[in-house]
XYZ file of N, CA, C and O in Angstrom:
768
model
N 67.699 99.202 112.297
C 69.062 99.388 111.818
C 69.682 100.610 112.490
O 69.116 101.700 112.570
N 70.810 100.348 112.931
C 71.677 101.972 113.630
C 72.466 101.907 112.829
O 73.344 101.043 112.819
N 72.281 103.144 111.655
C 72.504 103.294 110.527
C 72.530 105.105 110.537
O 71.990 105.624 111.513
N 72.915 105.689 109.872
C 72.525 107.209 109.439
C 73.616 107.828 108.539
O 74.809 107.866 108.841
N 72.986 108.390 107.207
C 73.571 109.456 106.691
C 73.596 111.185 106.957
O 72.737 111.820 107.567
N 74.688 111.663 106.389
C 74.411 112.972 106.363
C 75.165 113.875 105.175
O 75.814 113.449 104.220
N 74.904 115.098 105.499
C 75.850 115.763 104.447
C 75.507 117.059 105.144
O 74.407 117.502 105.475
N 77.164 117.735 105.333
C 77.080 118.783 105.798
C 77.879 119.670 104.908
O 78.880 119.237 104.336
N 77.399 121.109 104.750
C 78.282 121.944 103.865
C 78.288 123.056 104.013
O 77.245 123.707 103.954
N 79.362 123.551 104.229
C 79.498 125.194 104.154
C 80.560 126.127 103.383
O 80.487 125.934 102.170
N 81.447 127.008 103.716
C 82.172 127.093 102.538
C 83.272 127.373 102.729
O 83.838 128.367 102.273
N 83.890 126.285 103.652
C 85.183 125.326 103.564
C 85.126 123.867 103.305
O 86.127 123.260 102.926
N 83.929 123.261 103.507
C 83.888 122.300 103.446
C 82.363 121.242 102.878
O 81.268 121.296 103.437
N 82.577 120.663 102.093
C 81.099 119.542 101.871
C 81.830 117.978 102.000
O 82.671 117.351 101.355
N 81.003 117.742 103.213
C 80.846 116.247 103.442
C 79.497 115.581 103.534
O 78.426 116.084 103.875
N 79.775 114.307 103.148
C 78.663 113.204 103.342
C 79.679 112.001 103.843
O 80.658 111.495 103.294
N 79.122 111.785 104.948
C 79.165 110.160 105.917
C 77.718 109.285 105.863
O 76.535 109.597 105.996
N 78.278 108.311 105.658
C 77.593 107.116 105.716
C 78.004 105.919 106.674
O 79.079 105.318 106.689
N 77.071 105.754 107.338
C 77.873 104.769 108.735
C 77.188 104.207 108.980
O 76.109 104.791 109.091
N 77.167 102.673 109.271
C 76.316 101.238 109.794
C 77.232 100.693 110.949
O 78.301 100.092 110.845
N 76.370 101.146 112.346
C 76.832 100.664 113.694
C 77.017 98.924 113.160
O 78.139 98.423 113.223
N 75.922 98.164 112.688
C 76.007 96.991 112.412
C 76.654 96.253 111.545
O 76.098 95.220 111.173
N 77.786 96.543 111.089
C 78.153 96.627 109.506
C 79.446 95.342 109.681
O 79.432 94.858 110.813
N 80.514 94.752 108.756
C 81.246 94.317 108.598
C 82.646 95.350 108.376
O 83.535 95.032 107.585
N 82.673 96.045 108.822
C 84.099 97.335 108.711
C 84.218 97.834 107.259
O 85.336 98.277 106.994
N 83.539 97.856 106.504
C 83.715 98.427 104.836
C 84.127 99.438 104.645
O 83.078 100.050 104.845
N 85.030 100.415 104.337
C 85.763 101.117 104.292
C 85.277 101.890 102.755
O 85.371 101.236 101.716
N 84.813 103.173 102.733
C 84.698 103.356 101.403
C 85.429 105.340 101.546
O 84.603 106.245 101.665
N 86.944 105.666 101.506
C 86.662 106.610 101.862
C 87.454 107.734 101.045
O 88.529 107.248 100.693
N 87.348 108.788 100.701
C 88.101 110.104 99.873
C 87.760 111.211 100.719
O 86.620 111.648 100.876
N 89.077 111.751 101.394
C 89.353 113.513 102.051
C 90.250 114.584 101.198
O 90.452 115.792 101.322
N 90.795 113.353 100.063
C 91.534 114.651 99.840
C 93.619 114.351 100.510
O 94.768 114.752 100.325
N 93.002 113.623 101.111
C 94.383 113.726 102.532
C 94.599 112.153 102.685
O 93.963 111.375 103.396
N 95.742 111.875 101.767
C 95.665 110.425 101.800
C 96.312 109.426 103.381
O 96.343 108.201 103.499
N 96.678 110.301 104.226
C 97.002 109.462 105.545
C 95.822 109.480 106.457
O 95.571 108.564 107.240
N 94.994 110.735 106.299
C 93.696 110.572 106.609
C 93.065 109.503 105.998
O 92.865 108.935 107.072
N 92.791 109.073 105.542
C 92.208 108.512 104.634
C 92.492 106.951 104.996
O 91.697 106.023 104.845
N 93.596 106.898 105.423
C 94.663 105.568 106.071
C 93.492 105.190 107.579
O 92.829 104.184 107.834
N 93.658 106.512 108.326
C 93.682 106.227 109.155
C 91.820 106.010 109.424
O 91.364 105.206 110.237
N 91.110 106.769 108.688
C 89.549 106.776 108.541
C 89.216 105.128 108.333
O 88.444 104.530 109.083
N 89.892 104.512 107.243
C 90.337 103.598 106.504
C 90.116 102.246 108.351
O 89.098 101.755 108.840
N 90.802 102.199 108.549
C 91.528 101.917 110.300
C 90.479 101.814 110.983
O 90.135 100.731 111.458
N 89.745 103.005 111.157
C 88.228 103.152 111.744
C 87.527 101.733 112.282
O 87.285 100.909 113.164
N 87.401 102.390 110.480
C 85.738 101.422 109.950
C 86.353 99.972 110.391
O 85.807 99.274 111.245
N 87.573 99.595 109.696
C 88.241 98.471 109.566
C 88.056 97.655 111.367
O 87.262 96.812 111.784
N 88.793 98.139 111.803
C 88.710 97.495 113.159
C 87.723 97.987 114.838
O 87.895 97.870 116.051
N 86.554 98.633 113.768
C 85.320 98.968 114.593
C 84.401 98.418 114.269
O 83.336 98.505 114.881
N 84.613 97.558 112.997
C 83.513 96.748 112.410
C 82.573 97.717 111.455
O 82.117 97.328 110.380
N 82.323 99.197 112.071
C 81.582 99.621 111.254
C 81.675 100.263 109.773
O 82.597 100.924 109.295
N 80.464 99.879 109.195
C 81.034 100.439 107.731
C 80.702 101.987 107.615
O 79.806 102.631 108.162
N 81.819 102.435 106.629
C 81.686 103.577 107.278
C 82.249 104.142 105.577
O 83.183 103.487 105.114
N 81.757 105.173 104.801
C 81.496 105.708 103.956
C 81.769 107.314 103.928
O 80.834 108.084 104.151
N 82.982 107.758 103.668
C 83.463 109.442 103.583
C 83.820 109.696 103.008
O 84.886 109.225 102.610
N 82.790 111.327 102.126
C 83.509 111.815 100.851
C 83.534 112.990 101.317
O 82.560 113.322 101.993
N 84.857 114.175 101.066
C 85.087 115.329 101.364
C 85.478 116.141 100.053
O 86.222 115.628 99.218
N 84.988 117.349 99.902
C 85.655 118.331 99.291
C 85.482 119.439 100.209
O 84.485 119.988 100.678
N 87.073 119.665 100.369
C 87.474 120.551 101.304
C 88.319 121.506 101.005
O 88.778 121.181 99.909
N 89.016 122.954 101.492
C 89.216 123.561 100.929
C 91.359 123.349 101.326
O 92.185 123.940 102.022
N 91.357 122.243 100.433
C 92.683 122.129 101.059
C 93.791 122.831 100.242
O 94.951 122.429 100.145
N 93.291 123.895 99.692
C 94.575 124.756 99.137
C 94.847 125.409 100.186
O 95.987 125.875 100.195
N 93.907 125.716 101.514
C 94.014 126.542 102.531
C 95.067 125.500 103.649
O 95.993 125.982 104.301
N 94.866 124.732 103.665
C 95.271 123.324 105.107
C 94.340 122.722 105.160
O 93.174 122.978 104.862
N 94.983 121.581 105.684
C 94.281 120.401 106.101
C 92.805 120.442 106.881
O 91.759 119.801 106.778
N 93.410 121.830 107.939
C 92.257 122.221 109.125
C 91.196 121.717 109.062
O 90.826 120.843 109.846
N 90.421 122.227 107.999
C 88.970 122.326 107.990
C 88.091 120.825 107.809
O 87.053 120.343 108.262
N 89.018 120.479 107.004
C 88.619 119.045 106.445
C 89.031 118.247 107.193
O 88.211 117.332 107.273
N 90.119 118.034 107.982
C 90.016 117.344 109.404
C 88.772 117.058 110.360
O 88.197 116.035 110.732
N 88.607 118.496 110.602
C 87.795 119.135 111.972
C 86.678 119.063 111.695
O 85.959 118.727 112.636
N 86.071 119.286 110.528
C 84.536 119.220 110.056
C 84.115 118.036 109.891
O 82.924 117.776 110.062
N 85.301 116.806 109.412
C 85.390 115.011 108.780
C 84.769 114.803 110.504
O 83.699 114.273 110.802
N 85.635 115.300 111.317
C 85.296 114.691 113.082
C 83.550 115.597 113.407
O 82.656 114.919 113.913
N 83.408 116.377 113.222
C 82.366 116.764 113.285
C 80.733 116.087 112.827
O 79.727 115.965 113.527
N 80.996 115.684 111.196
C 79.973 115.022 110.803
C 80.220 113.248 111.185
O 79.433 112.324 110.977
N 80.956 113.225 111.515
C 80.963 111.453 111.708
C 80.660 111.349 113.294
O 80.010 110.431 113.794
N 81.178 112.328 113.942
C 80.403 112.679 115.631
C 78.715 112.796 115.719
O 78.105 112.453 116.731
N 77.916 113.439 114.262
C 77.043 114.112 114.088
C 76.430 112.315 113.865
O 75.474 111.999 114.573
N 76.860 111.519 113.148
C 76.349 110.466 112.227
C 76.107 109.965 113.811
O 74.987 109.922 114.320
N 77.108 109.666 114.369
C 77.416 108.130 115.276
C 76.109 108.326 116.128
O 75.367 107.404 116.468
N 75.913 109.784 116.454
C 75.019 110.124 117.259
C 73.647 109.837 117.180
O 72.907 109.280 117.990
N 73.422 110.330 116.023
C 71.919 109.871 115.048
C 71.588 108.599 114.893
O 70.431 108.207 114.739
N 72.837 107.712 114.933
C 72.806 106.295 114.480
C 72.665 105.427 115.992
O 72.051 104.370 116.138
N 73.175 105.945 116.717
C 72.995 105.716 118.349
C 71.331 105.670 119.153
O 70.922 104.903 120.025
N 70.579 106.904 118.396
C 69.451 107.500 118.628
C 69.640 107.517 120.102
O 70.726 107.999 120.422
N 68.613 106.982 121.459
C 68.484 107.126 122.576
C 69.740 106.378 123.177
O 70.372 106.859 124.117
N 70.021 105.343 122.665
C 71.600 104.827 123.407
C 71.016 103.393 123.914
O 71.726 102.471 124.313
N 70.025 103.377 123.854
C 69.282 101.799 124.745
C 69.911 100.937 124.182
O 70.210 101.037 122.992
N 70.280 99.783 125.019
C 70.938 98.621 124.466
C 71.932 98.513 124.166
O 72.273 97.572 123.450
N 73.070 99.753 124.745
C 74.520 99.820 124.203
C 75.260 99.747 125.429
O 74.932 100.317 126.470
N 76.693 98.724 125.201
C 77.606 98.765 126.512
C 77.958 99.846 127.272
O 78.124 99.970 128.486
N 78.056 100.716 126.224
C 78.678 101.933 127.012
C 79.801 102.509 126.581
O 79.877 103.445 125.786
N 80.962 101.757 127.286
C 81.786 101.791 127.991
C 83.009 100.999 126.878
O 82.710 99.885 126.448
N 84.136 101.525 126.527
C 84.980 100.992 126.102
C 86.248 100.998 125.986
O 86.662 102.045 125.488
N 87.163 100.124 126.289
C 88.495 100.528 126.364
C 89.690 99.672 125.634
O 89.569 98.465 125.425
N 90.557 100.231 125.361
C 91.544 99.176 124.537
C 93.163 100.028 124.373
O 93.413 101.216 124.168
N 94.092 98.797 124.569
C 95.041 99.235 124.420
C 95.541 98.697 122.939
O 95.440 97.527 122.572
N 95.987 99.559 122.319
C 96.718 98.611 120.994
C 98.139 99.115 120.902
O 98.514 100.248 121.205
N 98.971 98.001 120.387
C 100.221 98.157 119.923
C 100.594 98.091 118.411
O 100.717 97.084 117.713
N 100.782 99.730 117.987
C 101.881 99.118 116.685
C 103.302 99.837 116.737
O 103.785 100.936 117.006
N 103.728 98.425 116.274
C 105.535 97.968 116.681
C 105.661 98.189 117.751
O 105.367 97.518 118.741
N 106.464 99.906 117.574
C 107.098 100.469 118.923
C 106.002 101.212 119.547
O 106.156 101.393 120.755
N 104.825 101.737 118.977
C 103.871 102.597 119.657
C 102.731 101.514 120.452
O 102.289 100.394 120.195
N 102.538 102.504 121.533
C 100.884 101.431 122.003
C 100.693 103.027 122.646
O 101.391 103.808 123.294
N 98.635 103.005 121.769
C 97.867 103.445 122.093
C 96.901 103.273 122.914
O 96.055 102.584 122.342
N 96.573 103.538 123.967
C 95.452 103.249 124.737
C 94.038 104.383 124.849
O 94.374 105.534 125.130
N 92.892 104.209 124.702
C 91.784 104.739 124.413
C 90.482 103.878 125.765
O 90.340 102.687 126.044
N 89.852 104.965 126.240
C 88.757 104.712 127.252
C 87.831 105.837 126.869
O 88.169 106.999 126.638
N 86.336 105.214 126.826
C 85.535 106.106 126.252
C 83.801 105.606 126.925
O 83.198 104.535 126.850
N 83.552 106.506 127.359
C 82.311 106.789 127.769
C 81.018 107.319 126.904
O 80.781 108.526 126.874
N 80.125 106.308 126.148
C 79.427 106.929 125.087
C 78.099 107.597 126.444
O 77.236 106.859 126.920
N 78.214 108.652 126.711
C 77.217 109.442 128.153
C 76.592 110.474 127.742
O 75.966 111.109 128.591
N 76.577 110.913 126.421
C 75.625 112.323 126.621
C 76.532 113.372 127.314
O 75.904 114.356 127.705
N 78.069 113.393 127.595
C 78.613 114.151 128.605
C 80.003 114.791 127.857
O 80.898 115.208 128.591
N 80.174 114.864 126.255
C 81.092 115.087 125.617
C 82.201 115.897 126.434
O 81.979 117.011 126.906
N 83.353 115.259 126.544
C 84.712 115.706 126.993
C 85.761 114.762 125.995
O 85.480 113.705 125.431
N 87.079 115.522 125.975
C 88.185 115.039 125.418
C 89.316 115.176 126.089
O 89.733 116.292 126.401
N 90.132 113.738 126.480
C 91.665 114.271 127.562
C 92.324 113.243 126.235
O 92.072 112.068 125.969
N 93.270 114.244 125.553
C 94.068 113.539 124.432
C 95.710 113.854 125.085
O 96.192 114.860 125.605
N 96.129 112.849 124.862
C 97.668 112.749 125.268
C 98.879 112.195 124.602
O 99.309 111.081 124.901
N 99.409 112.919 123.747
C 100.260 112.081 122.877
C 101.106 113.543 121.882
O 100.556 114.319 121.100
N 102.106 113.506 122.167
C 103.626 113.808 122.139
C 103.709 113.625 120.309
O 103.152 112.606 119.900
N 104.343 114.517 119.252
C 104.827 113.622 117.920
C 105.681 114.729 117.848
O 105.427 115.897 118.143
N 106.931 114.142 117.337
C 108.015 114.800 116.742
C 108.240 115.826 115.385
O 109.047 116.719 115.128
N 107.073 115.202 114.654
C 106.546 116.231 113.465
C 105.573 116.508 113.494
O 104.623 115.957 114.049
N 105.651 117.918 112.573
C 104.883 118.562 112.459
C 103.556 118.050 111.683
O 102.422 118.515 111.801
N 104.035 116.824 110.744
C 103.161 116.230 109.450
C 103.282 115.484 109.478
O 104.417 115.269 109.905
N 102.423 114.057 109.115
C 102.804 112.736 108.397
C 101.584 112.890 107.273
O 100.361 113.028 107.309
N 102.655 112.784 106.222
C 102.450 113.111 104.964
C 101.546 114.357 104.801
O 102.202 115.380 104.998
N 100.681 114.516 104.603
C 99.606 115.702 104.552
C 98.483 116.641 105.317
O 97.759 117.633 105.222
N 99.122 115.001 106.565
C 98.424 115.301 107.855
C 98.800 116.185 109.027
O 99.439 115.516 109.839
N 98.631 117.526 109.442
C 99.349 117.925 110.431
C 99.145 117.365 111.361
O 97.974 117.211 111.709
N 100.214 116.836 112.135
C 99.654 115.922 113.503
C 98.437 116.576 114.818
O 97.698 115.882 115.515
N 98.563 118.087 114.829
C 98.319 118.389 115.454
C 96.419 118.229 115.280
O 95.675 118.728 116.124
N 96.015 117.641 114.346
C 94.849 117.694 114.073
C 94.484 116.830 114.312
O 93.305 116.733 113.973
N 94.998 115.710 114.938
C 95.007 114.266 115.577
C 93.503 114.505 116.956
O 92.400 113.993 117.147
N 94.472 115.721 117.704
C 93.312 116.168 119.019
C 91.962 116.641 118.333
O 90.866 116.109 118.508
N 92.223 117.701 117.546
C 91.395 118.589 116.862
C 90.075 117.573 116.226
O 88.885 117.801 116.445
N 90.669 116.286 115.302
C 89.436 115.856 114.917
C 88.813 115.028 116.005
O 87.595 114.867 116.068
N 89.663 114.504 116.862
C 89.030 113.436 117.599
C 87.921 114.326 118.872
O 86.817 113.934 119.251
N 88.518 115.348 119.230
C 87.676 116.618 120.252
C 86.124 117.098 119.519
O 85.124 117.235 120.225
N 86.090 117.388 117.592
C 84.758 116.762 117.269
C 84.351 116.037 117.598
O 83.759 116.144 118.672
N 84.381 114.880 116.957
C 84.089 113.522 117.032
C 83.178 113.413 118.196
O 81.975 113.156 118.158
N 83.969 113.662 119.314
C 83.445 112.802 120.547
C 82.343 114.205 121.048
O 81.406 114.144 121.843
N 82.897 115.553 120.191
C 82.033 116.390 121.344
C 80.325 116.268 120.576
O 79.344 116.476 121.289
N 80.207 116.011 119.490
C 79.109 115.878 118.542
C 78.497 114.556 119.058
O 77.300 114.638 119.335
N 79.031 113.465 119.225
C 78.881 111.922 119.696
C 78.395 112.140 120.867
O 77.329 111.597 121.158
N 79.035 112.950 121.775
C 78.370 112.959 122.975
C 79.298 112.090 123.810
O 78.837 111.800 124.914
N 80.191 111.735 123.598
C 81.103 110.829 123.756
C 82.810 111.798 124.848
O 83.747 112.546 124.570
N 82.216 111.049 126.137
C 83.720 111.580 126.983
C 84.352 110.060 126.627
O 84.003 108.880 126.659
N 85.916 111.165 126.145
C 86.857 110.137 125.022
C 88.256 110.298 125.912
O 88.441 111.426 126.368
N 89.153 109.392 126.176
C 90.278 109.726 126.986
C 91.640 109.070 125.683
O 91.767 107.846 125.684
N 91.983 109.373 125.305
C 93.008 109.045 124.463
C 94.861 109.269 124.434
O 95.508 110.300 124.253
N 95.188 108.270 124.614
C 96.872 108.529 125.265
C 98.070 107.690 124.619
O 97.812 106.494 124.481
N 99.007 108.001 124.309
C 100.169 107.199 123.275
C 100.904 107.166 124.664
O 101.412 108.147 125.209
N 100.880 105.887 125.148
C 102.102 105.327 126.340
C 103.218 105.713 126.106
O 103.862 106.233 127.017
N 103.886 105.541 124.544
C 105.358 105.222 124.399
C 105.444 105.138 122.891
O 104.543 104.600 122.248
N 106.546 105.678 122.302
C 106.395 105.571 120.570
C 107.554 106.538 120.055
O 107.824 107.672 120.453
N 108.063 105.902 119.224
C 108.862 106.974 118.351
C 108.467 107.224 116.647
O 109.130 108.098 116.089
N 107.621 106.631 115.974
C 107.537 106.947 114.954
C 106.036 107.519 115.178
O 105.195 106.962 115.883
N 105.833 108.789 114.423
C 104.454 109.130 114.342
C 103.596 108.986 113.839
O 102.474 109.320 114.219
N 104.103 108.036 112.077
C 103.011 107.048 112.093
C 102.168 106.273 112.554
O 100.950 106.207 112.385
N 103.198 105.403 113.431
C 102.853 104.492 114.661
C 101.935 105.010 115.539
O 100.766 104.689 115.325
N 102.192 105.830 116.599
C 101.831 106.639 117.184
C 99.788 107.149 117.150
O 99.007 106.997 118.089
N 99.406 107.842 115.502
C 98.436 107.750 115.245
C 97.811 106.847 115.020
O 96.691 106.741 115.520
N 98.330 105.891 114.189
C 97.733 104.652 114.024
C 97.297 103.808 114.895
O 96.467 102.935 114.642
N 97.869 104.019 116.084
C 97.883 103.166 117.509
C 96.415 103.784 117.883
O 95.351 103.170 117.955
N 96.674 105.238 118.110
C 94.792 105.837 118.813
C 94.079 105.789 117.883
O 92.953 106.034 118.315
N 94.039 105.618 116.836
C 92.951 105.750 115.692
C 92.401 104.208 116.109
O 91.295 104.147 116.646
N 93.112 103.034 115.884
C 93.503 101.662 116.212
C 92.599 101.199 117.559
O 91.720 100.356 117.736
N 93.346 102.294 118.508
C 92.757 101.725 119.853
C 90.945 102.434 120.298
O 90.246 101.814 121.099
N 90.659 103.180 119.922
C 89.767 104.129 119.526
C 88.225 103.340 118.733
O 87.034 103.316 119.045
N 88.933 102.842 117.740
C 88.096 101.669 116.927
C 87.398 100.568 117.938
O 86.212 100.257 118.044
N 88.682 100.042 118.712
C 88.059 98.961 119.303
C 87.342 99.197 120.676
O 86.494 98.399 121.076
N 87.697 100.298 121.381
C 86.858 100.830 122.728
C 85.502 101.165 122.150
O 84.450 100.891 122.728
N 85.600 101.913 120.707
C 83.921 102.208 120.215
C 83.158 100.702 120.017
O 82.124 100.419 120.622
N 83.699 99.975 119.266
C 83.071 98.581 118.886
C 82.455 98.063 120.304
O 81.306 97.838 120.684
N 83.724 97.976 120.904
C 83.168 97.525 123.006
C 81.783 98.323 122.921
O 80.702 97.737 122.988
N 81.909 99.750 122.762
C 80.551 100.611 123.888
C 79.346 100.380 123.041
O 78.283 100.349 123.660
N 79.279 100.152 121.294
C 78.406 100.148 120.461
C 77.395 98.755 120.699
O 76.254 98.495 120.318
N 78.342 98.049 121.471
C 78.051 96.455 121.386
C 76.190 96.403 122.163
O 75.897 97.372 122.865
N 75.451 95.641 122.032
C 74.410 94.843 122.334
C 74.811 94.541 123.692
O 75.766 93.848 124.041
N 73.678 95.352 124.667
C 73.849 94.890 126.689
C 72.544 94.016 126.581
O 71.987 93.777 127.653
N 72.168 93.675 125.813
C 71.081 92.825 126.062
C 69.703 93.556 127.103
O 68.650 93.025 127.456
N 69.932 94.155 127.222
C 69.152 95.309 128.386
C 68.743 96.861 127.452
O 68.780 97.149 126.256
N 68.380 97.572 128.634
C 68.143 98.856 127.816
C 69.277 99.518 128.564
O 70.416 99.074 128.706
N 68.633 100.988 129.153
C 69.587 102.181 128.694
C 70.459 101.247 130.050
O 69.978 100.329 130.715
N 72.261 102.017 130.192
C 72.792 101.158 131.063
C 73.252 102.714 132.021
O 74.209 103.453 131.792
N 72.543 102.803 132.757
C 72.472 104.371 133.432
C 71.365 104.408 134.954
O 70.152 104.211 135.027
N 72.151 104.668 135.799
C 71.269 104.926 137.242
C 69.802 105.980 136.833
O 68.683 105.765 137.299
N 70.084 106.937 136.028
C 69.085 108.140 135.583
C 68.078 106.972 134.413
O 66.860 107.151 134.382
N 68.558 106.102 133.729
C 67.542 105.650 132.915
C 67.559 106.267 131.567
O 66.785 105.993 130.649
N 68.855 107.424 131.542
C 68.574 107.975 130.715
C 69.842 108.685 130.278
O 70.262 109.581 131.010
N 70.406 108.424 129.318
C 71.495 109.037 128.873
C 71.573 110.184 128.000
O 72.671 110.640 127.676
């Protein structure tokens, strides 16, 4: 099973993730931050994996912590749940459109963590979310994952849209790289 829990805590933040690479997209999730929560929600949903997040965070302070730490332990999970990487595509990419926004996402699951995030929003917030934490969690995520992540909003005017699109497109490039190569590791070195 590529499966793994965790729970991380310090004193801004206690989380536990629960995540099944193999799963049906089950969505079970509380931050605190209900557009987070949308968009975590989004994940699981159209990555297939089920995916399980509870936060108490210190959000009388901001969002920050509980963002950045949420990308941290679910970077921490994917990784554990990945173990050596044998038998995984790799490689994933996807463009998605919502309405007026299309997100496009390319991602390299390599042992080689980098982040090139690209995307423009007119506010400062959608709903509770500062946008700017959009880079911030996803730059966890991938640097814990191990995961060089390229993430870019083509075109968009609402910033709902906008996130929803890379969260969206993000989902489905991971589902691509998580997928079964029928082979082992997929690497000239043998070894990722």
């Amino acid at each position: 099973m590529r499966n793994a829990a965790l729970n991380r805590a310090t004193r801004e933040t206690d989380i536990s993730v629960d995540l099944n690479l193999d799963g049906i997209g089950t969505a079970v999730i509380d931050t605190g931050i209900g557009f987070f929560d949308h968009m975590l929600t989004a994940l699981a949903v159209h990555s297939g994996i089920d995916l399980s997040v509870t936060v108490d965070g210190d959000l009388e302070v901001d969002c920050h912590h509980t963002i950045e730490d949420t990308g941290i332990v679910i970077g921490m999970a994917l990784g554990k749940a990945l173990g050596d990487k044998s038998g995984i595509c790799r490689y994933g990419t996807a463009f998605i459109p919502m309405d007026e926004a299309l997100g496009f996402a390319c991602l390299d699951i390599s042992g080689r963590p980098f982040l090139v995030f690209d995307c423009d929003f007119s506010s400062p917030a959608i709903g509770e979310m500062d946008t700017q934490m959009l880079e911030e969690f996803f730059r966890a995520l991938a640097f814990q994952a191990g995961i060089t992540l390229h993430l870019r909003c083509e075109y968009g005017k609402n910033d709902h849209h906008k996130a929803e699109a890379l969260f969206k497109a993000f989902a489905h490039a991971l589902k691509q790289a998580v997928a079964d190569n029928g082979g082992g590791v997929l690497s000239t070195k043998g070894v990722l």
